[in-house]
mmCIF file of C-alpha atoms and ligand atoms in Angstrom:
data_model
loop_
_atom_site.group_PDB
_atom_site.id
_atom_site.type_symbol
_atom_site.label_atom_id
_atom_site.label_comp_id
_atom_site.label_asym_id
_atom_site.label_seq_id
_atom_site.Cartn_x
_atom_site.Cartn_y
_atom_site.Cartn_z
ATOM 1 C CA UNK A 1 78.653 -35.539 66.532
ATOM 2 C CA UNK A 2 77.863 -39.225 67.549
ATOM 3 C CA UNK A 3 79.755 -41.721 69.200
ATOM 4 C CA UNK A 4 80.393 -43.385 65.940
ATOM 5 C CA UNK A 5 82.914 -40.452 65.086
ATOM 6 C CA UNK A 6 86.393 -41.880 64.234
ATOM 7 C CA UNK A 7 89.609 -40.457 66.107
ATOM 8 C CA UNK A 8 90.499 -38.356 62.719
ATOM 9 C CA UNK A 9 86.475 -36.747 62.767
ATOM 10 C CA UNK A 10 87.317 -35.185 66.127
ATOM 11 C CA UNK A 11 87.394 -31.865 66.298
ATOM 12 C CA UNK A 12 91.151 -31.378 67.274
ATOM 13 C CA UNK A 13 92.258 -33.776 64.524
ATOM 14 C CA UNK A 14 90.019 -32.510 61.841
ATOM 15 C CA UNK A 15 91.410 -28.816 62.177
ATOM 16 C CA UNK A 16 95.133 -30.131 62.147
ATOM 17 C CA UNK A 17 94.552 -32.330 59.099
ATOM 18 C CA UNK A 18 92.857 -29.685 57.405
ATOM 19 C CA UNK A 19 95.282 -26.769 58.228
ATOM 20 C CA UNK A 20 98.089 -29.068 57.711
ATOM 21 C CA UNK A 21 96.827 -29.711 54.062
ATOM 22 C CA UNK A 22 95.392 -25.694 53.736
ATOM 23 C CA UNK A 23 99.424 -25.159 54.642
ATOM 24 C CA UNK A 24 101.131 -27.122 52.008
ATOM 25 C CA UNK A 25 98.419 -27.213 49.321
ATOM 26 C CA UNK A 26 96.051 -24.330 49.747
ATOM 27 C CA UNK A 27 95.191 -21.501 47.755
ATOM 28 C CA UNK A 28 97.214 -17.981 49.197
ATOM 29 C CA UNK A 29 97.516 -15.863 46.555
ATOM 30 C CA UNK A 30 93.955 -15.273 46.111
ATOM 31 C CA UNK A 31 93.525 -11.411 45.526
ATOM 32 C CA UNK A 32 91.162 -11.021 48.920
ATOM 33 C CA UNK A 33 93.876 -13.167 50.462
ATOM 34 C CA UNK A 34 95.893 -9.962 50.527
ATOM 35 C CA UNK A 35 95.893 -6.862 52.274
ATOM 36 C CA UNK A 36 93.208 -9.001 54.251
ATOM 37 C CA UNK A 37 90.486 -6.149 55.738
ATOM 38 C CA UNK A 38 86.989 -7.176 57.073
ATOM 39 C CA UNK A 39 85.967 -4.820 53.644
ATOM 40 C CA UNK A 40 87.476 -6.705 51.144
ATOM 41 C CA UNK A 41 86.787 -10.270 52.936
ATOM 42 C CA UNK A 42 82.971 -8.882 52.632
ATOM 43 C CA UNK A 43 83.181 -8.274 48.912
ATOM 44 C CA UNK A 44 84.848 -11.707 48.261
ATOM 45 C CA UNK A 45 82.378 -13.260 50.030
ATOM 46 C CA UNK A 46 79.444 -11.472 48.402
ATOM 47 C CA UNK A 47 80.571 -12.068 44.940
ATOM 48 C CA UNK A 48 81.890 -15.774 45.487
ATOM 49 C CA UNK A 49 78.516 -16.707 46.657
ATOM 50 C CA UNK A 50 76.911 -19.043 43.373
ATOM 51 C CA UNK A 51 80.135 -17.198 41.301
ATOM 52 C CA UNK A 52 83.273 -19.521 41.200
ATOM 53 C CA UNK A 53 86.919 -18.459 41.721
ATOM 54 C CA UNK A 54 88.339 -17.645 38.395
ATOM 55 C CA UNK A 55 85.202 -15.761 37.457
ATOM 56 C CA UNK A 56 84.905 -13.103 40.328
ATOM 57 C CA UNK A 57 88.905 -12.209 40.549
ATOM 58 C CA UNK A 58 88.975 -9.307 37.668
ATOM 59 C CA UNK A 59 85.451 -8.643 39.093
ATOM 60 C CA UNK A 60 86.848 -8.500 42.325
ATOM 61 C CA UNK A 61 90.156 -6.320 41.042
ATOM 62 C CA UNK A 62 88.488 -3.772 39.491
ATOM 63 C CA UNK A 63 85.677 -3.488 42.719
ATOM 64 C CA UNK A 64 87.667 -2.637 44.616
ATOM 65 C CA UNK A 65 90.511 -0.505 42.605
ATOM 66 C CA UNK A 66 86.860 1.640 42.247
ATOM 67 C CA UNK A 67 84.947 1.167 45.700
ATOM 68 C CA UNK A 68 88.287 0.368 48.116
ATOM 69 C CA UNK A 69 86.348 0.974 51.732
ATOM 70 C CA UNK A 70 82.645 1.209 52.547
ATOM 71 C CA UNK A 71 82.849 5.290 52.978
ATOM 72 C CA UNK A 72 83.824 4.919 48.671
ATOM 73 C CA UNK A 73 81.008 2.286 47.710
ATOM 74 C CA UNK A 74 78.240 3.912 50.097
ATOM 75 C CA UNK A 75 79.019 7.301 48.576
ATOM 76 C CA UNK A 76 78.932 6.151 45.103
ATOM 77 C CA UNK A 77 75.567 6.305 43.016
ATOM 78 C CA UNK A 78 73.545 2.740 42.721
ATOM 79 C CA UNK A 79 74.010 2.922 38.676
ATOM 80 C CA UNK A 80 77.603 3.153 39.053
ATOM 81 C CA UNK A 81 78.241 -0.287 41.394
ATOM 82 C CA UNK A 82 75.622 -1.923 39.295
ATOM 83 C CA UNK A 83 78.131 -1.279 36.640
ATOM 84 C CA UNK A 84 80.612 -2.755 38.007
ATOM 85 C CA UNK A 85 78.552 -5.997 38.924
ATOM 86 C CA UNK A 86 77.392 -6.305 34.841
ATOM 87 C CA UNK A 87 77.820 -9.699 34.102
ATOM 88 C CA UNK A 88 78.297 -10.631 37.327
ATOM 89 C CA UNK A 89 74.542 -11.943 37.868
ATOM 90 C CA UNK A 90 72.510 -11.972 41.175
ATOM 91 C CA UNK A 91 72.645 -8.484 41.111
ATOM 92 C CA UNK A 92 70.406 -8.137 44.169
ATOM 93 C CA UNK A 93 74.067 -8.912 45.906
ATOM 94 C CA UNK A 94 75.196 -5.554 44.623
ATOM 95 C CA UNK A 95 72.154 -3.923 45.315
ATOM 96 C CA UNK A 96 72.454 -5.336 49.207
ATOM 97 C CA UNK A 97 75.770 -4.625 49.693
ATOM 98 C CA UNK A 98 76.004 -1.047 48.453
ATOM 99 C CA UNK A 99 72.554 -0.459 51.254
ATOM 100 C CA UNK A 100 74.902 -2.397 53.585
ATOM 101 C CA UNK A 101 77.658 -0.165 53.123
ATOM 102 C CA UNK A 102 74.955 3.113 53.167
ATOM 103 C CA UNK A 103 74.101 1.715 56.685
ATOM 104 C CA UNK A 104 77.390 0.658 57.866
ATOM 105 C CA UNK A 105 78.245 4.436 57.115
ATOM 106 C CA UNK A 106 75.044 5.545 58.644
ATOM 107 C CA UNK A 107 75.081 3.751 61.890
ATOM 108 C CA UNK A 108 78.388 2.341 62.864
ATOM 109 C CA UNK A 109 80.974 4.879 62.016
ATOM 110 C CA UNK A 110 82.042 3.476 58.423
ATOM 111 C CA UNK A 111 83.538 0.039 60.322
ATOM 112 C CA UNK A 112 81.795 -3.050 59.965
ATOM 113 C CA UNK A 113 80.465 -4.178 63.385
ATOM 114 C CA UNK A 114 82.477 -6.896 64.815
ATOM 115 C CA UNK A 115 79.472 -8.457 66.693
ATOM 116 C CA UNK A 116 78.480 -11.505 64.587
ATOM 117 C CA UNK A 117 74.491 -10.511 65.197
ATOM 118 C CA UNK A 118 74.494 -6.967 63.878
ATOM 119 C CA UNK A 119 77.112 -7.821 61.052
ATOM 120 C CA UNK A 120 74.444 -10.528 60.000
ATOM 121 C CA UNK A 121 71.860 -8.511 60.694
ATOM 122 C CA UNK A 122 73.227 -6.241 57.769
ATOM 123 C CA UNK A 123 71.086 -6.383 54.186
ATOM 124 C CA UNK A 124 72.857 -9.684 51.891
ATOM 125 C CA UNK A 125 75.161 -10.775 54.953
ATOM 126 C CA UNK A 126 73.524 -13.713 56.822
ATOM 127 C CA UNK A 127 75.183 -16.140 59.585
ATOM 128 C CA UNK A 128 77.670 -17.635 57.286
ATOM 129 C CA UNK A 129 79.108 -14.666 55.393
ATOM 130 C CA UNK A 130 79.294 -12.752 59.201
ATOM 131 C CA UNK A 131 80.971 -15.727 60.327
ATOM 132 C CA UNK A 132 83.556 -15.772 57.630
ATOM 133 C CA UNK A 133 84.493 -11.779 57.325
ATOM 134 C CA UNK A 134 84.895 -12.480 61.343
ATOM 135 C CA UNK A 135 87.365 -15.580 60.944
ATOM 136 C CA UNK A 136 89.364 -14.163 58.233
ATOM 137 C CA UNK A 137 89.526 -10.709 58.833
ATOM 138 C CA UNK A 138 89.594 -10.907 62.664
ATOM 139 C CA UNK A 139 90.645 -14.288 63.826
ATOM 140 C CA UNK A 140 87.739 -14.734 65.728
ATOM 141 C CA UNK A 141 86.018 -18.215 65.699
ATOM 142 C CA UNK A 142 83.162 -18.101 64.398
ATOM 143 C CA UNK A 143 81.747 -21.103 62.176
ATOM 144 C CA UNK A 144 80.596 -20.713 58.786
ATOM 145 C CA UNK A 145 78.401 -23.238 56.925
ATOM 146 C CA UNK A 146 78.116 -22.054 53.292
ATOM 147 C CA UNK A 147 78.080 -24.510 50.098
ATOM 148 C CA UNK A 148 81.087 -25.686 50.099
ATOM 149 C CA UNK A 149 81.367 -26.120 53.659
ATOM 150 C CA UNK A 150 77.949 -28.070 53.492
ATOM 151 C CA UNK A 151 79.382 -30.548 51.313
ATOM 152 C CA UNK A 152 82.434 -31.554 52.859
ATOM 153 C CA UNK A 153 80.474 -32.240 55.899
ATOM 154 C CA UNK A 154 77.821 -33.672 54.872
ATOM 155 C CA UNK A 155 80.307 -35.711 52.764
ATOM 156 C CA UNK A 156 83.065 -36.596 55.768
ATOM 157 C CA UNK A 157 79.963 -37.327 58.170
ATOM 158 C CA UNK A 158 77.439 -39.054 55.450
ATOM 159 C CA UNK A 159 74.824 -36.611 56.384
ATOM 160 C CA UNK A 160 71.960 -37.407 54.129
ATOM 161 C CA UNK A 161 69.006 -34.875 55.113
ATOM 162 C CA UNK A 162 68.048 -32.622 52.743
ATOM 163 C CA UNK A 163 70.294 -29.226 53.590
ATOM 164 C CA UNK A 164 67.069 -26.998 52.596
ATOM 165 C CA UNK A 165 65.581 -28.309 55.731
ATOM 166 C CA UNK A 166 65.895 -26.663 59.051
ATOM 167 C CA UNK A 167 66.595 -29.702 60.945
ATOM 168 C CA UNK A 168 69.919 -31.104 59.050
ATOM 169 C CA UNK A 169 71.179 -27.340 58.536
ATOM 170 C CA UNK A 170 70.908 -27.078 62.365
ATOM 171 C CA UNK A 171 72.525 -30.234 62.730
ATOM 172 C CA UNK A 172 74.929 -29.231 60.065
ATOM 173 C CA UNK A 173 75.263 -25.446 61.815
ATOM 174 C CA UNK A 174 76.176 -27.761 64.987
ATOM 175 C CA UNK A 175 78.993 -30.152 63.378
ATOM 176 C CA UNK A 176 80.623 -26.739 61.732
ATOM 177 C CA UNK A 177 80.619 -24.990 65.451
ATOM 178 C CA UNK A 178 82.225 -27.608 67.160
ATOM 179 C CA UNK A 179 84.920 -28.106 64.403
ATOM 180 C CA UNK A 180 85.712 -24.758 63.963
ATOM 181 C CA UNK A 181 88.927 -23.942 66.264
ATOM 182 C CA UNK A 182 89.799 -21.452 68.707
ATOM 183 C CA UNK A 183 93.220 -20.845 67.164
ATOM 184 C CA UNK A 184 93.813 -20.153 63.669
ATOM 185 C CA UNK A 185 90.114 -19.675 63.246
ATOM 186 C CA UNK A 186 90.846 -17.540 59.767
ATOM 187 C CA UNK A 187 93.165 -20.471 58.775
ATOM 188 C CA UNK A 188 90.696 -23.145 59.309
ATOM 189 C CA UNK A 189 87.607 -20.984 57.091
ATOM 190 C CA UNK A 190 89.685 -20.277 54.644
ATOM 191 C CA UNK A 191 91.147 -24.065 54.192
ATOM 192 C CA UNK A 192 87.679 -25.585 54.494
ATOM 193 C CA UNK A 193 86.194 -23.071 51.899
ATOM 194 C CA UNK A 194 88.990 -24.087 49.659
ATOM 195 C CA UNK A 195 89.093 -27.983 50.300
ATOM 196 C CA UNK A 196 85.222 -27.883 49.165
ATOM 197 C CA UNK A 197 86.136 -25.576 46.049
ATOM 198 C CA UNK A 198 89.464 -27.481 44.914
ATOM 199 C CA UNK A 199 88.978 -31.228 45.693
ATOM 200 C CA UNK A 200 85.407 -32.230 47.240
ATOM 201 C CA UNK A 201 83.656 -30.885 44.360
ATOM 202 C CA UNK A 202 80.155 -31.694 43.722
ATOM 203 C CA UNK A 203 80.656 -33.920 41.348
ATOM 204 C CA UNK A 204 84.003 -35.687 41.156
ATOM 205 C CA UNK A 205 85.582 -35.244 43.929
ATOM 206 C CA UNK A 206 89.780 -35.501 44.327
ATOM 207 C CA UNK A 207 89.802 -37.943 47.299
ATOM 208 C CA UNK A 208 92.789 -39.440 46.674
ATOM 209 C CA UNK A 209 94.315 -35.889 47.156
ATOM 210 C CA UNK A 210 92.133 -35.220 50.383
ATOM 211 C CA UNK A 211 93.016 -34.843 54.077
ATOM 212 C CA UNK A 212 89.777 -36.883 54.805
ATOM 213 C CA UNK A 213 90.345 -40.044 52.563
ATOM 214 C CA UNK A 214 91.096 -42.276 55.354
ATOM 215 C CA UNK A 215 87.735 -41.591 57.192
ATOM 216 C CA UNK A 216 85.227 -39.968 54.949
ATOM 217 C CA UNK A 217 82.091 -42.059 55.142
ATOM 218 C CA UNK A 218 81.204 -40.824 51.583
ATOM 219 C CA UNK A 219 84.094 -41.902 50.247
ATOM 220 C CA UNK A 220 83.674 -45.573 52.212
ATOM 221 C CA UNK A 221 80.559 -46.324 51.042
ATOM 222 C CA UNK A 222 81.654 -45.203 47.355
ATOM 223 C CA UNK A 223 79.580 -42.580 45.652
ATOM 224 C CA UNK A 224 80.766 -39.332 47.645
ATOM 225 C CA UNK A 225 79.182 -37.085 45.032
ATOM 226 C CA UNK A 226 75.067 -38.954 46.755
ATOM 227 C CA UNK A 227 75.956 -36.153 49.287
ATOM 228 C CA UNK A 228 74.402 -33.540 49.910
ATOM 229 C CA UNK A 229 71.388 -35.046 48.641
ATOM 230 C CA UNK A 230 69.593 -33.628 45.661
ATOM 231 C CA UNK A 231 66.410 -32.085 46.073
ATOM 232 C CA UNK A 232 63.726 -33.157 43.522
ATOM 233 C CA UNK A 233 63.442 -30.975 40.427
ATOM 234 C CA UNK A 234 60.968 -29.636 39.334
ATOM 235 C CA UNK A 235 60.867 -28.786 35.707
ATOM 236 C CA UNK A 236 62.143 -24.891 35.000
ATOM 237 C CA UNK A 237 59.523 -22.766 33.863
ATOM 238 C CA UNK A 238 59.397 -20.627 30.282
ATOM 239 C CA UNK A 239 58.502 -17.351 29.777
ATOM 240 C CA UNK A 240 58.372 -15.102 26.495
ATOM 241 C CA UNK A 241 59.044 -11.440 25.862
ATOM 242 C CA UNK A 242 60.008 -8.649 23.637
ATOM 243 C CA UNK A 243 62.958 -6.180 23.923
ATOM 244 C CA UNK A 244 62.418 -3.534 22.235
ATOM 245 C CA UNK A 245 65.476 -1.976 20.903
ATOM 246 C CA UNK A 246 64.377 1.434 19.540
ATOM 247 C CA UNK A 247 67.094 3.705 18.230
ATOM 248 C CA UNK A 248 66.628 7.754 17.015
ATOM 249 C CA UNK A 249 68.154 9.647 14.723
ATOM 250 C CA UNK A 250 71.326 10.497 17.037
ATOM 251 C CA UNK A 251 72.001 6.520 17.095
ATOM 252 C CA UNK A 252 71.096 6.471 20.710
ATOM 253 C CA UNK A 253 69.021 3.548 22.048
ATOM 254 C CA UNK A 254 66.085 4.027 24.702
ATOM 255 C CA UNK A 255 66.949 2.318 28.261
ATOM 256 C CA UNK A 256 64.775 1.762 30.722
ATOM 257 C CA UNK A 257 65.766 1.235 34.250
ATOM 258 C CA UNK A 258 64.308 -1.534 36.027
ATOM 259 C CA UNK A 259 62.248 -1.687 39.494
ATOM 260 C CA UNK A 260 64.666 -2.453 42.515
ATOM 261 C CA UNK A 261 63.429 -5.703 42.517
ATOM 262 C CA UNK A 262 62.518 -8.637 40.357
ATOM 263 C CA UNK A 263 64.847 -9.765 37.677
ATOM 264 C CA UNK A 264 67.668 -7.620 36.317
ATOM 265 C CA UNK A 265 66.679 -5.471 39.252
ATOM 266 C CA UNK A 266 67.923 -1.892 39.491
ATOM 267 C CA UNK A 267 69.343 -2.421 36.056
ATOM 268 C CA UNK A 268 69.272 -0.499 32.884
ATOM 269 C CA UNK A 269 67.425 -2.502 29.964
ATOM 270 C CA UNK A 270 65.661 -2.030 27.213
ATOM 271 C CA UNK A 271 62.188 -2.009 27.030
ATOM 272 C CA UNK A 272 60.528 -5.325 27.682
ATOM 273 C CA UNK A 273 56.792 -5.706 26.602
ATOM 274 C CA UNK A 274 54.886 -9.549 26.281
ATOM 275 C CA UNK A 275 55.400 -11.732 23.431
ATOM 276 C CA UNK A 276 52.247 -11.181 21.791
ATOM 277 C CA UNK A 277 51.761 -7.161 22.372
ATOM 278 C CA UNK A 278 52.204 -4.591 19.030
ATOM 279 C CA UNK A 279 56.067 -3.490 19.286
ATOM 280 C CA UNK A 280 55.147 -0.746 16.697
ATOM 281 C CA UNK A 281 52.322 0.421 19.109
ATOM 282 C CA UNK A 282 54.794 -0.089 22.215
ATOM 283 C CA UNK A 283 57.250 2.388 20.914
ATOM 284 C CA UNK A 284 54.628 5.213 19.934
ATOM 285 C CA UNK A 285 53.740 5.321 23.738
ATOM 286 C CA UNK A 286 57.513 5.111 24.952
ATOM 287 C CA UNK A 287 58.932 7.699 22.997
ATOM 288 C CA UNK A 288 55.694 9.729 21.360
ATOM 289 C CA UNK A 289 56.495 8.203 17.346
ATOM 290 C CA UNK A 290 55.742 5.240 15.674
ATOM 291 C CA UNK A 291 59.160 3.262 14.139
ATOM 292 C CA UNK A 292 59.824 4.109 10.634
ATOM 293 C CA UNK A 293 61.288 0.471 10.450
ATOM 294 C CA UNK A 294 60.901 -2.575 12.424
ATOM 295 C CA UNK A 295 62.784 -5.779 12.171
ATOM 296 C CA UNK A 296 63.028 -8.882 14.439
ATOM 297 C CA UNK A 297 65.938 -9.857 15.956
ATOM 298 C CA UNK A 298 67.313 -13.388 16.295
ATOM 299 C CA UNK A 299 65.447 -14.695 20.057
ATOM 300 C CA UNK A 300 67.422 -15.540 22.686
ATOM 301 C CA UNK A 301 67.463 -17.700 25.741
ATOM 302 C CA UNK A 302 68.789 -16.674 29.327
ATOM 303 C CA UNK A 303 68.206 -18.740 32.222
ATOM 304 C CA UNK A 304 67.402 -17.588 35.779
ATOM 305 C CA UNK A 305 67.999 -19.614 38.770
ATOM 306 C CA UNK A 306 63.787 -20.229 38.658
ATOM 307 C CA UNK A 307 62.778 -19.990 35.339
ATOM 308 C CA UNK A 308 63.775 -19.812 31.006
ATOM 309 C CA UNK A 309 63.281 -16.009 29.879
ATOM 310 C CA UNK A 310 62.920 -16.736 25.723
ATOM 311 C CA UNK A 311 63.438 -13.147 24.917
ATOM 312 C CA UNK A 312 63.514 -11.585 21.076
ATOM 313 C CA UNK A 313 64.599 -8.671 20.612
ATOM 314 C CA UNK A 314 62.915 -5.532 18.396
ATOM 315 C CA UNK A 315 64.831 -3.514 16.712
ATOM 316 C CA UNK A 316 62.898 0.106 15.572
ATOM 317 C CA UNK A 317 64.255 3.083 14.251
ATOM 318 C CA UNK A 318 62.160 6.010 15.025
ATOM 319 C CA UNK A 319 62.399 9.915 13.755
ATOM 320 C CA UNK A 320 61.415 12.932 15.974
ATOM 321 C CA UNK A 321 60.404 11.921 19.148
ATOM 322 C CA UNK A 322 58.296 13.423 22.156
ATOM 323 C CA UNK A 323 60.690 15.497 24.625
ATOM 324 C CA UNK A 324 59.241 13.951 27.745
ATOM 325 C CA UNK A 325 61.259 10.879 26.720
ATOM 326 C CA UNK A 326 64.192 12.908 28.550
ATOM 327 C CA UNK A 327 62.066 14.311 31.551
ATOM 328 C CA UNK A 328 61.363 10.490 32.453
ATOM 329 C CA UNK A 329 63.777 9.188 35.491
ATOM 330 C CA UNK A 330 63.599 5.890 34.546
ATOM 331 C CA UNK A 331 63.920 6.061 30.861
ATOM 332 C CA UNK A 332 67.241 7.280 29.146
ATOM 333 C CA UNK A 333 68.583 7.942 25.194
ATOM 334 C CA UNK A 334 71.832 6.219 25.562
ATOM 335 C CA UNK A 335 75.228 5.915 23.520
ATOM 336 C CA UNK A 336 77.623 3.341 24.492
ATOM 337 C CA UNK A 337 80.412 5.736 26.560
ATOM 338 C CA UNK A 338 78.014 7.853 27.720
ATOM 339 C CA UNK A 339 78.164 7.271 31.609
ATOM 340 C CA UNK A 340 78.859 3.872 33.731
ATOM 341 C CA UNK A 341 75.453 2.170 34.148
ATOM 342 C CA UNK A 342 74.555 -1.684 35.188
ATOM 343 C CA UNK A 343 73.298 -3.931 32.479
ATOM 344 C CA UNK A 344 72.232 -7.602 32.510
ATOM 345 C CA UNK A 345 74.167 -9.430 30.174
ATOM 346 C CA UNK A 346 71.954 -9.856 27.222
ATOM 347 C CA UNK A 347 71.545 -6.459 27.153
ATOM 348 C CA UNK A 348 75.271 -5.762 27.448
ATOM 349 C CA UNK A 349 75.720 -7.845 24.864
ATOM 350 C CA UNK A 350 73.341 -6.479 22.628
ATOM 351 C CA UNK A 351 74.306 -2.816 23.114
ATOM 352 C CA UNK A 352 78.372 -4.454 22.353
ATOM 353 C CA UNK A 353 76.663 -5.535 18.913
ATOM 354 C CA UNK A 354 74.784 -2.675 18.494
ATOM 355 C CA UNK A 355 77.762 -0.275 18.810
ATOM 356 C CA UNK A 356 80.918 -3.180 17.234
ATOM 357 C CA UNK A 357 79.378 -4.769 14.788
ATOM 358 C CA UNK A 358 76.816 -2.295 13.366
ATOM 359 C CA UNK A 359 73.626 -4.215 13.602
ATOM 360 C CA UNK A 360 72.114 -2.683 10.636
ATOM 361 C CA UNK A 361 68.865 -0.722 11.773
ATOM 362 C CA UNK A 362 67.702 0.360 8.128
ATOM 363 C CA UNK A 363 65.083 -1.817 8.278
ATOM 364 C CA UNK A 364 62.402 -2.799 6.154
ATOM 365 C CA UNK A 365 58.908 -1.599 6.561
ATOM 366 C CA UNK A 366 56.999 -2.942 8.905
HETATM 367 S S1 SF4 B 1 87.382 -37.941 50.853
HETATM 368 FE FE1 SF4 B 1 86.447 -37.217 48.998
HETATM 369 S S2 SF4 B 1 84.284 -36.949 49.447
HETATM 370 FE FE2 SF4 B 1 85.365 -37.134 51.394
HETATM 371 S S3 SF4 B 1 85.763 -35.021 52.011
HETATM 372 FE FE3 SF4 B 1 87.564 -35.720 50.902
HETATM 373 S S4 SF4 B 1 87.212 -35.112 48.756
HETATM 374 FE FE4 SF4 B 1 85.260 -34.995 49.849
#
């Protein structure tokens, strides 16, 4: 903080404005806002990282109605909290915080560690999200600087480093310590969390509404929504592939499960093979029998955080197949109903078409 702070930017005034707002116009009814545990703050956090409000509460409902301590979502199988993360996205946050809970069982007596280094220490949970299930869940102060939090400050301070780079996030890591209060330390995350969800948004920001107005250098020098400046970007990569979508005679479709990591990772999909290889020859070696019938789906586009995946998807029919198929771990016949399994949402999707709308699979010959 610099000496050009104004009286309303110190940190005694800037936790009473904000509280005093948080109080009146806040968000409380949040479903992790009750029956507050350091559990449930975890999963709220994990899911609410790059997912906004509205999307993650049924996600967040039916969590925890199925996993409601770490003892029930370490002790459940992977495919099953995957499931419950399907259209979620970022599913390496499920992935981390089902080994978190596995460890948290493990090692520390199925309670989260209240020591801010060994709770961030913890697979998905970094300095931010420990910071935050400490605050909320246990009073304790302990700052958090996540993206909402990075953008009021930046914003109320007119911080203008890029917030990729170590210097401004320590800078930024030092503003949010010495704001953060001793008393009503929950309060105070929770209201600055919410003041960067519901008014400084990123890109037209309420400031009329806002606790700040009177002293946000943003909003002085009159384009608040400059901060927290953009990196350059680069243009997103494209990349092709086929899904092969092979069905047998029982009307059960082959999945494969993915590698732990990567894209879609730990998920069930269907086959993927590059754009240009045989999809006829593809499915002899998955399942041991060339398609009867082969037809070409309508291609589809899903974007990644790093790059365009321009996927089209096969769709075979195939008689008699080889019985290893079965003896294979990581590939599955599968009927919609059949067990609770994570999918990526394309895939969802197309196994919802597959089994609602009757894609029709009597195809012509290839
Ligand atoms: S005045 Fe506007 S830009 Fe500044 S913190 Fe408030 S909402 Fe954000």
């Amino acid at each position: 903080m610099t000496e050009t702070v104004t009286e309303a930017q110190t940190p005694a005034h800037f936790a009473a404005r904000l509280l005093a707002w948080h109080d009146t116009h806040g968000r409380h009814d949040l479903p992790w806002q009750q029956h507050i545990d350091p559990y449930r703050v975890w999963v709220s956090e994990i899911m609410l990282q790059q997912t906004q409000v509205s999307t993650v509460i049924p996600y967040f409902r039916r969590f925890t109605a199925r996993f409601p301590d770490v003892r029930a979502l370490a002790d459940a199988p992977e495919d099953e909290v995957l499931h419950h993360w399907t259209g979620l996205g970022y599913y390496a946050r499920a992935r981390n915080l089902h080994k978190s809970a596995q460890l948290v069982r493990d090692a520390h007596g199925g309670e989260l560690p209240r020591r801010l280094e060994e709770l961030a220490a913890l697979p998905g949970i970094g300095r931010s999200t420990a910071g935050a299930i400490l605050a909320i869940a246990c009073n304790e102060r302990a700052p958090i600087l996540d993206g909402n939090v990075k953008r009021v400050l930046t914003r109320v301070f007119a911080i203008d480093g890029d917030t990729t780079k170590a210097a401004t996030q320590k800078q930024l890591w030092a503003i949010a310590d010495a704001l953060t209060p001793a008393e009503r330390s929950g309060a105070y995350t929770q209201a600055i969390m919410d003041l960067g969800a519901t008014l400084c948004t990123r890109t037209r920001p309420a400031c009329a509404l806002c606790p700040f107005a009177a002293d946000c250098r943003a909003r002085a020098e009159g384009n608040p929504a400059r901060f927290p400046a953009k990196k350059k970007t680069k243009p997103v990569p494209e990349r092709r592939c086929q899904l092969l979508v092979i069905r047998n005679p029982d009307g059960a479709v082959l999945l494969e499960k993915r590698p732990g990591t990567g894209i879609w990772g730990g998920l069930w999909s269907f086959p993927e093979i590059p754009e240009r290889e045989d999809a006829a020859l593809a499915c002899d070696r998955l399942v041991g029998a060339p398609p009867a019938g082969l037809r070409r789906g309508k291609p589809f586009r899903h974007t990644f955080s790093h790059f365009h995946l321009d996927a089209t998807p096969m769709f075979l029919a195939v008689g008699a197949v080889r019985a290893q198929v079965m003896e294979d771990q990581r590939l599955i016949w599968y009927k919609p109903g059949d067990k609770p399994l994570g999918f990526a949402a394309p895939v969802k999707r197309l196994l919802d078409a597959l089994a609602n709308e009757g894609i029709e699979l009597e195809m012509n010959q290839q």
